[in-house]
mmCIF file of C-alpha atoms and ligand atoms in Angstrom:
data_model
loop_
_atom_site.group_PDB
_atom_site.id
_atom_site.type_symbol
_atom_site.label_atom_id
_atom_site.label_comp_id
_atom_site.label_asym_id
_atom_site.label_seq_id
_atom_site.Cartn_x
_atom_site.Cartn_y
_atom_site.Cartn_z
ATOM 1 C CA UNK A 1341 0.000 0.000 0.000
ATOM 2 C CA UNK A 1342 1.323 3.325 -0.915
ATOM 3 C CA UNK A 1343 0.882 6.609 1.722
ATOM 4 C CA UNK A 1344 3.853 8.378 0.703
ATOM 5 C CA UNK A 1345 3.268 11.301 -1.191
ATOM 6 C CA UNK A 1346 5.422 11.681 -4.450
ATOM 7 C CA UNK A 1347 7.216 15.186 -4.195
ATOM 8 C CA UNK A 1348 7.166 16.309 -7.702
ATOM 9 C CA UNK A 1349 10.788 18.034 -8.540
ATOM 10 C CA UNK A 1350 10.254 18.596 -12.197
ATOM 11 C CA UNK A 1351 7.265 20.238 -11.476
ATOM 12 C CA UNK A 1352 8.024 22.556 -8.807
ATOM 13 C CA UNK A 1353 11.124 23.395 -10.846
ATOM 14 C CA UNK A 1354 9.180 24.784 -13.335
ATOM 15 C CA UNK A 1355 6.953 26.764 -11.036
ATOM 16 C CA UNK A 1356 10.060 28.437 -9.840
ATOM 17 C CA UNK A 1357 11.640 28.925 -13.290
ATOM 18 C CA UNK A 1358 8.327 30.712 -14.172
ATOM 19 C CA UNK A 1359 8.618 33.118 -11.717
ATOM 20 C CA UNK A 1360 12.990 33.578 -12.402
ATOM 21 C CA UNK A 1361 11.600 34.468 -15.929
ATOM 22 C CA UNK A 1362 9.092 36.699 -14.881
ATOM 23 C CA UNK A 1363 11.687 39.036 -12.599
ATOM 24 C CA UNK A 1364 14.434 38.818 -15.390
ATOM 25 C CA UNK A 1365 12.149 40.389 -17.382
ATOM 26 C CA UNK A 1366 11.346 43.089 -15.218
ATOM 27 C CA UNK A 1367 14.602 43.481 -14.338
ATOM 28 C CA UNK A 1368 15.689 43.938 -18.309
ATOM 29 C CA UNK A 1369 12.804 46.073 -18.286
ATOM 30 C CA UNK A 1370 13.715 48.528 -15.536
ATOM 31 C CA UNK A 1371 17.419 48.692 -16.626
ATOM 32 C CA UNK A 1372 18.396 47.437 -19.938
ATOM 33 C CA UNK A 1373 20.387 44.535 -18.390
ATOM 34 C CA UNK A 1374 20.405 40.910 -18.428
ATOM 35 C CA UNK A 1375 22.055 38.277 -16.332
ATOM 36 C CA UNK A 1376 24.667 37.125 -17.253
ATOM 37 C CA UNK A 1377 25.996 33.566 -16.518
ATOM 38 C CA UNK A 1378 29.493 32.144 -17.478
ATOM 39 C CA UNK A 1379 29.884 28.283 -17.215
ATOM 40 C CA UNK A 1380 33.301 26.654 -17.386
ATOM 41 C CA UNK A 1381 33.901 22.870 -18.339
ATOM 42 C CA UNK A 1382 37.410 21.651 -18.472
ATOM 43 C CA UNK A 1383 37.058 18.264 -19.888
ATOM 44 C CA UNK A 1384 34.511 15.804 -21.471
ATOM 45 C CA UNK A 1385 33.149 14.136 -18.739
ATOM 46 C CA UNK A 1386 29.856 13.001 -20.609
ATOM 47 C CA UNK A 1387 27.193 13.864 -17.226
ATOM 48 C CA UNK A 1388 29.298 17.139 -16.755
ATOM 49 C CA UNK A 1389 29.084 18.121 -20.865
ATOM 50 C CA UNK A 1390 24.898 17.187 -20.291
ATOM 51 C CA UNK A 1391 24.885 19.313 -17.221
ATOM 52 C CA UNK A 1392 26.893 22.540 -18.418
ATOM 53 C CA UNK A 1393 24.159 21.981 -22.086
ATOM 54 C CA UNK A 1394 21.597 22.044 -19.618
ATOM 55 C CA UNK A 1395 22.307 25.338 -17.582
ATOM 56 C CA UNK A 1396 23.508 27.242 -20.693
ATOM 57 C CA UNK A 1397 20.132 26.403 -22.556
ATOM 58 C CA UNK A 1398 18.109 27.368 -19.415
ATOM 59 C CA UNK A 1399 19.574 30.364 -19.437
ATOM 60 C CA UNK A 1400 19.157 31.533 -22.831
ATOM 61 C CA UNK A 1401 15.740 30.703 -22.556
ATOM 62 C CA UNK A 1402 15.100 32.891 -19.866
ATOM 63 C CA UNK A 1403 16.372 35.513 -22.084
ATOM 64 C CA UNK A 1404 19.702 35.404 -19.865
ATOM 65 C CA UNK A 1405 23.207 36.493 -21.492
ATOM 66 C CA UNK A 1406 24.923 33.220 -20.993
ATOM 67 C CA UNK A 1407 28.681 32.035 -22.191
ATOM 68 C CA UNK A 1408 30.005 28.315 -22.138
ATOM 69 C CA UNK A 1409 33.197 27.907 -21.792
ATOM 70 C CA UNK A 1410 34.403 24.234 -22.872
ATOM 71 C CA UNK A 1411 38.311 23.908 -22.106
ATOM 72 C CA UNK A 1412 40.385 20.518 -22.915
ATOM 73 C CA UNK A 1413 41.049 18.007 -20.003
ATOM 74 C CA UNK A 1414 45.179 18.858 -20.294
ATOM 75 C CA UNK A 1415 44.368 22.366 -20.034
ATOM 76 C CA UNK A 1416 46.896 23.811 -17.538
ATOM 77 C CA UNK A 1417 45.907 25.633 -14.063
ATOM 78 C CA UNK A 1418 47.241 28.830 -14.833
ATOM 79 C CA UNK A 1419 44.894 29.341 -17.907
ATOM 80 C CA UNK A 1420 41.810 28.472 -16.199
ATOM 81 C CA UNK A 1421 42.431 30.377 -13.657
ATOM 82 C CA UNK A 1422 43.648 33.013 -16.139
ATOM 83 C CA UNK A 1423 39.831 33.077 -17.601
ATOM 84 C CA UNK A 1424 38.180 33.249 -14.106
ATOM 85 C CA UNK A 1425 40.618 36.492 -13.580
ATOM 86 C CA UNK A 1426 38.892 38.184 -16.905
ATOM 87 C CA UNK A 1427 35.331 36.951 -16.328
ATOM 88 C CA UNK A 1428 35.823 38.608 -12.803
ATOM 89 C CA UNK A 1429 36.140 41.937 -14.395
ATOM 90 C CA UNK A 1430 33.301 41.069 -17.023
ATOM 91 C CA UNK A 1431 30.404 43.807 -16.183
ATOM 92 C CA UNK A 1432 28.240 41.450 -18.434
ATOM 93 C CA UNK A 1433 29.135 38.642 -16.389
ATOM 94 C CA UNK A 1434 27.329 38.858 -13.249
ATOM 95 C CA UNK A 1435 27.720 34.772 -12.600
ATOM 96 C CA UNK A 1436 30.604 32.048 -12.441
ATOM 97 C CA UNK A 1437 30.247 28.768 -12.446
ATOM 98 C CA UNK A 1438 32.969 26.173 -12.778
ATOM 99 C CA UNK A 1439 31.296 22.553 -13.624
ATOM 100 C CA UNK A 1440 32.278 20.137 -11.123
ATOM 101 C CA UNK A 1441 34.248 17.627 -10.624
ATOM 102 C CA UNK A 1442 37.715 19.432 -12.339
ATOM 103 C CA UNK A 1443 40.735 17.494 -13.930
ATOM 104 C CA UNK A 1444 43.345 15.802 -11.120
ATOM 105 C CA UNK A 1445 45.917 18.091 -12.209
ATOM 106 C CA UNK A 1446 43.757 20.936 -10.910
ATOM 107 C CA UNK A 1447 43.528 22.473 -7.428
ATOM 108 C CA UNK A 1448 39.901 23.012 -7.634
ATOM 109 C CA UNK A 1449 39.711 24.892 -3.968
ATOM 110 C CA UNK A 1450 41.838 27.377 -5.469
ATOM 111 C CA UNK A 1451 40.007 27.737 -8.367
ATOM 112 C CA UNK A 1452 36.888 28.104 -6.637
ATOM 113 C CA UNK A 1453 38.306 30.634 -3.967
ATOM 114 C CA UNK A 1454 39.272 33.349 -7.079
ATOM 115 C CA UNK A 1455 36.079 33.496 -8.014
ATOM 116 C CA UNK A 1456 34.634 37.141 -6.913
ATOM 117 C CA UNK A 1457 32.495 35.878 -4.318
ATOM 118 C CA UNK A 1458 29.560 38.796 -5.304
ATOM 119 C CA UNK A 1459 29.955 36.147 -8.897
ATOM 120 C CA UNK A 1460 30.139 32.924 -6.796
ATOM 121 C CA UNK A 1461 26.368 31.818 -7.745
ATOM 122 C CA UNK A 1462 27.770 28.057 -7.281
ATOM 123 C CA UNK A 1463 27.752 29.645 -3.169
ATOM 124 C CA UNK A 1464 31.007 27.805 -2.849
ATOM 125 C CA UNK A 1465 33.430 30.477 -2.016
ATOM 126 C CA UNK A 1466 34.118 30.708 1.530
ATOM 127 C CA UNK A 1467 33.008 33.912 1.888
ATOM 128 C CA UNK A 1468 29.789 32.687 0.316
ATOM 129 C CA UNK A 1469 30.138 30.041 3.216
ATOM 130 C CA UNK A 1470 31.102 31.873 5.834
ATOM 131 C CA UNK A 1471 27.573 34.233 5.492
ATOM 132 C CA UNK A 1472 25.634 31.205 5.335
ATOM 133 C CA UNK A 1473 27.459 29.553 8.482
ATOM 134 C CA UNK A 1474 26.917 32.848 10.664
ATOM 135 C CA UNK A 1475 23.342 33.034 9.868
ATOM 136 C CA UNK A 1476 23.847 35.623 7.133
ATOM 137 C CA UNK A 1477 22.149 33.861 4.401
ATOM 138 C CA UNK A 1478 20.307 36.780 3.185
ATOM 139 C CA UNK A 1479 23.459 38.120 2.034
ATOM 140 C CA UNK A 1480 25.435 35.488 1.061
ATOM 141 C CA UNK A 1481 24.498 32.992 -2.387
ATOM 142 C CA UNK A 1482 23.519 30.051 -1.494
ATOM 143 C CA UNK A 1483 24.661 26.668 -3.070
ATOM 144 C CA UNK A 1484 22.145 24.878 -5.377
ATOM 145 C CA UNK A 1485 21.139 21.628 -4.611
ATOM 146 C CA UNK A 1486 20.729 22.247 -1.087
ATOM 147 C CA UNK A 1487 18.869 25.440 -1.565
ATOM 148 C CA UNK A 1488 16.441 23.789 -4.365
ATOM 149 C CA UNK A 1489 15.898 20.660 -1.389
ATOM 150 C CA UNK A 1490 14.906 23.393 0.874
ATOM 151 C CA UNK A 1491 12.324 24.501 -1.427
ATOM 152 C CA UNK A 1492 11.157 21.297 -1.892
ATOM 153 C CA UNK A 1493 10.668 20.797 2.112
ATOM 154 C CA UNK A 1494 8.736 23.937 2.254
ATOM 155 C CA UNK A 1495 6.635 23.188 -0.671
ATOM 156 C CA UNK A 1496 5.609 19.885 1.051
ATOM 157 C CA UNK A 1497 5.399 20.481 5.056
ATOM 158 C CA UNK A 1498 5.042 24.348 4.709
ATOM 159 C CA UNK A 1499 6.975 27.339 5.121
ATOM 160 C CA UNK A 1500 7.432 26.628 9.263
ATOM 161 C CA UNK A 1501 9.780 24.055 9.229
ATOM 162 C CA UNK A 1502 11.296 25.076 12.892
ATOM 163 C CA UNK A 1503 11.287 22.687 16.064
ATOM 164 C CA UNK A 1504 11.701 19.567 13.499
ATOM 165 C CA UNK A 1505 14.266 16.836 13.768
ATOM 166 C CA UNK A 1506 16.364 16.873 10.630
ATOM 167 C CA UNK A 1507 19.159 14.565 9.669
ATOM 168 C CA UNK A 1508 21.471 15.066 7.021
ATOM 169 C CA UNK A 1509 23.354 12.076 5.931
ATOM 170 C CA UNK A 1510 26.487 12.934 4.036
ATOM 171 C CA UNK A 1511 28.971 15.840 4.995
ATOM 172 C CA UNK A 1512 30.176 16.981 1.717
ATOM 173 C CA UNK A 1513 30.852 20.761 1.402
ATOM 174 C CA UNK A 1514 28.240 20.975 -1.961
ATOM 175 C CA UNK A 1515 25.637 19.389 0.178
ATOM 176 C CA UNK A 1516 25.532 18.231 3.817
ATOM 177 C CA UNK A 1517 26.969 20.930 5.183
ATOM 178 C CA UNK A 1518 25.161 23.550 3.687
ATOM 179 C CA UNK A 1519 21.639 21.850 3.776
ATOM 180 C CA UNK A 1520 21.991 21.678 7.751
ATOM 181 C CA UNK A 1521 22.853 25.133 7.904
ATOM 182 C CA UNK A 1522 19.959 25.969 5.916
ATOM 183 C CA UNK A 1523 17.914 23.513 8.103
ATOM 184 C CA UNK A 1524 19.508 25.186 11.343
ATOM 185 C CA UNK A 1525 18.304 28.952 10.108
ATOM 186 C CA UNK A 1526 15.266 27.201 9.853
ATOM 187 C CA UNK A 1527 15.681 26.387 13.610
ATOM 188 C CA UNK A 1528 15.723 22.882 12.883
ATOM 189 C CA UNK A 1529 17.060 20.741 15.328
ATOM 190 C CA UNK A 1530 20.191 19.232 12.908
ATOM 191 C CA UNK A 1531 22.074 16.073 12.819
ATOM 192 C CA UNK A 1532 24.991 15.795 9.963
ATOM 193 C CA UNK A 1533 25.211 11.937 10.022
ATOM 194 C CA UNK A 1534 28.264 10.269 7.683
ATOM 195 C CA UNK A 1535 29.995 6.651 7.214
ATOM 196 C CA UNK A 1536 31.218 6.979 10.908
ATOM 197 C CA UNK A 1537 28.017 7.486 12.545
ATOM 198 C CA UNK A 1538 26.859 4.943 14.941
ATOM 199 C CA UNK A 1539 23.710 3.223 15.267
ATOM 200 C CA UNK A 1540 22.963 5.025 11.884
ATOM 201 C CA UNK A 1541 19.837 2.877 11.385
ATOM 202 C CA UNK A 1542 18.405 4.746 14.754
ATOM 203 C CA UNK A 1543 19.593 7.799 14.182
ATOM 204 C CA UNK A 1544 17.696 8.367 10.856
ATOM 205 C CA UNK A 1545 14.241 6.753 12.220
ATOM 206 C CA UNK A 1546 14.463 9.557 14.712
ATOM 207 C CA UNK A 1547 13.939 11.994 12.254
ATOM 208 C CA UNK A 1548 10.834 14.385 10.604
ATOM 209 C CA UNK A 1549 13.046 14.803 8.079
ATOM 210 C CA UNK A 1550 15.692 12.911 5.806
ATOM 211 C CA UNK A 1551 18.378 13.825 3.192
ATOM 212 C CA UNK A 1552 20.160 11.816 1.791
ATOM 213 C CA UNK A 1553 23.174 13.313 0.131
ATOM 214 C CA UNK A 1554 25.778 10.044 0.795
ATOM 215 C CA UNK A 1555 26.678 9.343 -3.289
ATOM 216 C CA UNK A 1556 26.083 5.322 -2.637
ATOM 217 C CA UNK A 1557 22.954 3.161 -4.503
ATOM 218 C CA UNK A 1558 19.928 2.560 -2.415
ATOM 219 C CA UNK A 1559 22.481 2.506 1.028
ATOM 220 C CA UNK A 1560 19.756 4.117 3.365
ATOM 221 C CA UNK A 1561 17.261 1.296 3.825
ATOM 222 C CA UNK A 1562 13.007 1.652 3.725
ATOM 223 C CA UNK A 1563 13.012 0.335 7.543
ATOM 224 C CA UNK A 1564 15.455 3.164 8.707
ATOM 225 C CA UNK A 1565 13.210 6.008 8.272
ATOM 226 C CA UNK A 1566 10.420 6.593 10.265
ATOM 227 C CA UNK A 1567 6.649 6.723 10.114
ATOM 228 C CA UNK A 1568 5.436 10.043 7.964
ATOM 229 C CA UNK A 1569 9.219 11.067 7.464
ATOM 230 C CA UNK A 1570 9.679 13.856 4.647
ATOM 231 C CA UNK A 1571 12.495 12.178 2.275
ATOM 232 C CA UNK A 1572 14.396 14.341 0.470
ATOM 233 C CA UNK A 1573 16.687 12.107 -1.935
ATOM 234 C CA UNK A 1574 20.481 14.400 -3.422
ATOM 235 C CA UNK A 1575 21.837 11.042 -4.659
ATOM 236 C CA UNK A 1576 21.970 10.595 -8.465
ATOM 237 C CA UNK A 1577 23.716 7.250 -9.225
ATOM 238 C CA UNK A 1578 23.951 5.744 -12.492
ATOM 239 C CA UNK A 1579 23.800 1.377 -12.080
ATOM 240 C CA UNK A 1580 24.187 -1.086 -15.005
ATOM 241 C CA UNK A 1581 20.315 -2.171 -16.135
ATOM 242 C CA UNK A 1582 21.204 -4.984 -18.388
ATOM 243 C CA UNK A 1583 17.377 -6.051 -18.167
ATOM 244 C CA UNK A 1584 16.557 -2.706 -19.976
ATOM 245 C CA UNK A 1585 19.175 -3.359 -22.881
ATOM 246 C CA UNK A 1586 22.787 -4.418 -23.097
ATOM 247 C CA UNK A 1587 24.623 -1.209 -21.944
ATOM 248 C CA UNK A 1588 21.898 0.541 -20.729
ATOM 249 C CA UNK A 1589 21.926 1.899 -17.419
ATOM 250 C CA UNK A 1590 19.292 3.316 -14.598
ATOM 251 C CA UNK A 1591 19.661 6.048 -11.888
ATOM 252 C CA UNK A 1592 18.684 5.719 -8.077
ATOM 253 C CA UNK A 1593 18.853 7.512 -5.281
ATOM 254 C CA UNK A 1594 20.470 6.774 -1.884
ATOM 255 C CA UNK A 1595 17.689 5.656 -0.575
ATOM 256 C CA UNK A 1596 15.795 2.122 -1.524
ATOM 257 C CA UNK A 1597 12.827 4.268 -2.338
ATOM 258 C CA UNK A 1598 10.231 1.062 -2.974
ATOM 259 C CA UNK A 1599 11.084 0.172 0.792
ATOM 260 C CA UNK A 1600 9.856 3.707 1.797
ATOM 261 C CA UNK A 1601 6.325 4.055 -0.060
ATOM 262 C CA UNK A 1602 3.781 2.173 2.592
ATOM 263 C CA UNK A 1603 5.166 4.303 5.547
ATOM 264 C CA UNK A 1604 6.771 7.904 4.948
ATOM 265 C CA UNK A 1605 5.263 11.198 4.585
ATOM 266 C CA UNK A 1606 6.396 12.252 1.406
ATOM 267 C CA UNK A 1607 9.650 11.750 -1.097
ATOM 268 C CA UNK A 1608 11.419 12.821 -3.806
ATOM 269 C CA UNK A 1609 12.039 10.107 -6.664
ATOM 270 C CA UNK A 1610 15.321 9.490 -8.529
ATOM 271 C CA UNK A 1611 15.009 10.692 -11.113
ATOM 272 C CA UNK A 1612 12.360 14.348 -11.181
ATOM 273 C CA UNK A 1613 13.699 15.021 -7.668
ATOM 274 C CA UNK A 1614 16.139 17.233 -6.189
ATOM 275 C CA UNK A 1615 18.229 16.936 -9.817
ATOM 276 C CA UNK A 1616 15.836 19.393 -11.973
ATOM 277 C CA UNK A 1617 16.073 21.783 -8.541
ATOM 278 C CA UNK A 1618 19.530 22.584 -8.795
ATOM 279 C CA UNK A 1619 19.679 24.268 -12.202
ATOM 280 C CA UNK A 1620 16.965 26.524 -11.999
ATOM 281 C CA UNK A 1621 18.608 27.509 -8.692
ATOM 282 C CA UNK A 1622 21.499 28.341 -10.503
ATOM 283 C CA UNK A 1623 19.717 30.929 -12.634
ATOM 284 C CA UNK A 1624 18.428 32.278 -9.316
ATOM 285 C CA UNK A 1625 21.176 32.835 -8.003
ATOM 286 C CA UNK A 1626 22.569 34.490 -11.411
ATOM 287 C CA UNK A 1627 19.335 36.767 -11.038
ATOM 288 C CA UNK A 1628 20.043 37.411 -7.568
ATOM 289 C CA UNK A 1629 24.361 38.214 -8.528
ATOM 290 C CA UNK A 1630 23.351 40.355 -11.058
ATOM 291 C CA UNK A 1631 20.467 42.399 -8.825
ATOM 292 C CA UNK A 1632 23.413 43.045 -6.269
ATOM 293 C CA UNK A 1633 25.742 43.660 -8.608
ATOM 294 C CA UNK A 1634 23.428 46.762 -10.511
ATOM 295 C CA UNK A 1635 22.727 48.317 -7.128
ATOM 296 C CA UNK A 1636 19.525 47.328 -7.050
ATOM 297 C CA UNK A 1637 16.967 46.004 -4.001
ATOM 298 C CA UNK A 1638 16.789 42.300 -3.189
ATOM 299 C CA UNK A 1639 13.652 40.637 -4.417
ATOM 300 C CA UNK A 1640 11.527 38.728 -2.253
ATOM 301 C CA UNK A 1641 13.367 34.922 -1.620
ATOM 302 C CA UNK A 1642 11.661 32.338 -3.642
ATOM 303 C CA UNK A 1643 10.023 29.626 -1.800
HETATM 304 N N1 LIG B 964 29.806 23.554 -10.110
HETATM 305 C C1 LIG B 964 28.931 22.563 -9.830
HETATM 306 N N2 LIG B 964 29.217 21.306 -10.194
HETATM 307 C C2 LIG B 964 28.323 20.322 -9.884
HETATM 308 C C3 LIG B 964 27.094 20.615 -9.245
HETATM 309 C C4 LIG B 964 26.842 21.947 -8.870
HETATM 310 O O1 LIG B 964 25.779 22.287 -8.247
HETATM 311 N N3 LIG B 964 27.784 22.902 -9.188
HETATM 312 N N4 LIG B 964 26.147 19.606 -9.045
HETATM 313 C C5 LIG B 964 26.309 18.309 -9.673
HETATM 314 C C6 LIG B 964 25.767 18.159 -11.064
HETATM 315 N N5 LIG B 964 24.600 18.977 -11.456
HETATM 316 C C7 LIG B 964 24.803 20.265 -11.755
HETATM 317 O O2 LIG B 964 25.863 20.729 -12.012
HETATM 318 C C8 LIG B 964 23.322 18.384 -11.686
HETATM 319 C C9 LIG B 964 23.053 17.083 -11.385
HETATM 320 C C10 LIG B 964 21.813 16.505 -11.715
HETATM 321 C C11 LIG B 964 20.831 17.236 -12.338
HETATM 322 C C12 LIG B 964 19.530 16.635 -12.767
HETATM 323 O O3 LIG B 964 18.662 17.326 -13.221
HETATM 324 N N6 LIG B 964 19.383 15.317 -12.673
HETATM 325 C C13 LIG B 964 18.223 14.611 -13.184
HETATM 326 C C14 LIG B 964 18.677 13.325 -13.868
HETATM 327 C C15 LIG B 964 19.571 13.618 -15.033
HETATM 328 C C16 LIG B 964 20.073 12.359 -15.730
HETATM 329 O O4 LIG B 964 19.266 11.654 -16.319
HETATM 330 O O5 LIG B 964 21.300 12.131 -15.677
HETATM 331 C C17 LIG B 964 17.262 14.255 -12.066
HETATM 332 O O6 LIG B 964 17.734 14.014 -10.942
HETATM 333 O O7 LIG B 964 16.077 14.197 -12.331
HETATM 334 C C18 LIG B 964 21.083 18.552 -12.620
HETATM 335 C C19 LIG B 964 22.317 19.114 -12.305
HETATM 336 C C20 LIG B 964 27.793 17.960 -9.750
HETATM 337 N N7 LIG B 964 28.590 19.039 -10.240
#
């Protein structure tokens, strides 16, 4: 039997998107400008080249000025860090982002830490992160995929999401540990849980609300969660599916999402979860660079 409601990413994607559009076009409008968003790819990582395809063609379509950069895999430190240097002065340029991961050879903190943090709409400069730690997040931009899950909580439980037991498993710096800061502003009472954690198991059932941002197939089990948990599934993991074709493959989450139907609350699937959140994030975050960056008021935060 099935009580757990399906939270529908692409769809509240697009709601958001809708309303990105609407304010770029004011904001073109009221000053003549667009944003502008830079994307860098060093390399031809095949999800990465889909990914970058994907945020440039969002962007154009919401009448953004957007520029790909597509760099080879040898291509040395210096000169990528040479083109961050030029799209810092850029006044068209109001956005940076550098697709993730980067080449060995590169030292991709350092690359992220020259990006003008005012252009950081990735959120991973620790300026960026240091606003967002102190309870600043009003001023600081805010990383994607995190920020897009949040939305997705609110747009399920509601907009009050304070005095509820949250646990974050996974401790990465692109996800855990902003999404429990974001949970914390939300006076959330936060547990970052990772591969060390003991009685993991209990420590998850415990909680109103689950993400799972680990990176491993199916790891966090149906029985683990509790009873009308909120589920909010970050992993995207690509598994061999020989019984759909020889070669082809099929994503899941980090959590065994069958398991969970008969008892949770509600859940984001693998695919048409948190995935279609992050990009339009991006572009509202570009908005919100560019708004800063032309003097103008902040616009009201998009929930
Ligand atoms: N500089 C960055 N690099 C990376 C980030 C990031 O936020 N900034 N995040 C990920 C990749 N990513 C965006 O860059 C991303 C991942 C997944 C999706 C998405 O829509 N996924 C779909 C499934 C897509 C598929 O079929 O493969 C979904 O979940 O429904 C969008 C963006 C790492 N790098």
């Amino acid at each position: 039997m099935t009580q757990a409601t399906l939270i529908d990413g692409k769809a509240i994607a697009a709601s958001v998107r809708e309303e990105i559009g609407r304010r770029a076009q004011e904001l073109q409008a009221a000053t003549g400008k667009r944003p502008g968003l830079a994307v860098v790819l060093v390399g031809e990582d095949p999800a990465s080249q889909v990914y970058v395809r994907s945020k440039d063609r969002t962007a154009n379509e919401l009448g953004f000025h957007s520029v790909k950069h597509t760099l080879p895999a040898d291509t040395a430190e210096a000169d990528l860090l040479a083109l961050i240097e030029t799209l810092n002065t850029d006044p068209d340029i109001h956005g940076i982002l550098v697709q993730l991961p980067l080449p060995g050879h590169i030292d991709e903190s350092k690359v992220l830490r020259l990006i003008r943090p005012e252009k950081d709409v990735d959120g991973f400069h620790p300026v960026n992160v240091g606003l967002l730690n102190a309870g600043e997040r009003d001023h600081a931009l805010v990383p994607c995929t995190p920020h897009g899950s949040l939305i997705l909580l609110k747009r399920t439980l509601g907009a009050d999401l304070s005095g509820k037991t949250a646990v974050v498993v996974g401790r990465s710096n692109i996800v855990g540990k902003p999404m429990a800061s974001l949970l914390l502003a939300e006076s959330c009472t936060v547990t970052i849980a990772h591969s060390r954690t003991r009685n993991l198991p209990d420590v998850i059932r415990a909680a109103d609300i689950v993400v799972a941002a680990v990176g491993r197939p199916e790891m966090i089990r149906g029985e683990w969660i509790g009873k009308g948990a909120t589920v909010i599934d970050v992993g995207i993991n690509r598994l061999p599916a020989p019984e759909l074709g020889e070669g082809k493959t099929r994503l899941v989450g980090d959590v065994a999402f069958d398991e969970c139907l008969d008892h949770v609350g509600a859940i984001t699937p693998v695919p048409g979860g948190v995935g279609p959140m992050t990009i339009v994030m991006l572009m509202a975050n570009t908005l919100t660079a560019a708004r800063r960056q032309l003097g103008l008021p902040e616009d009201k935060p998009i929930f």
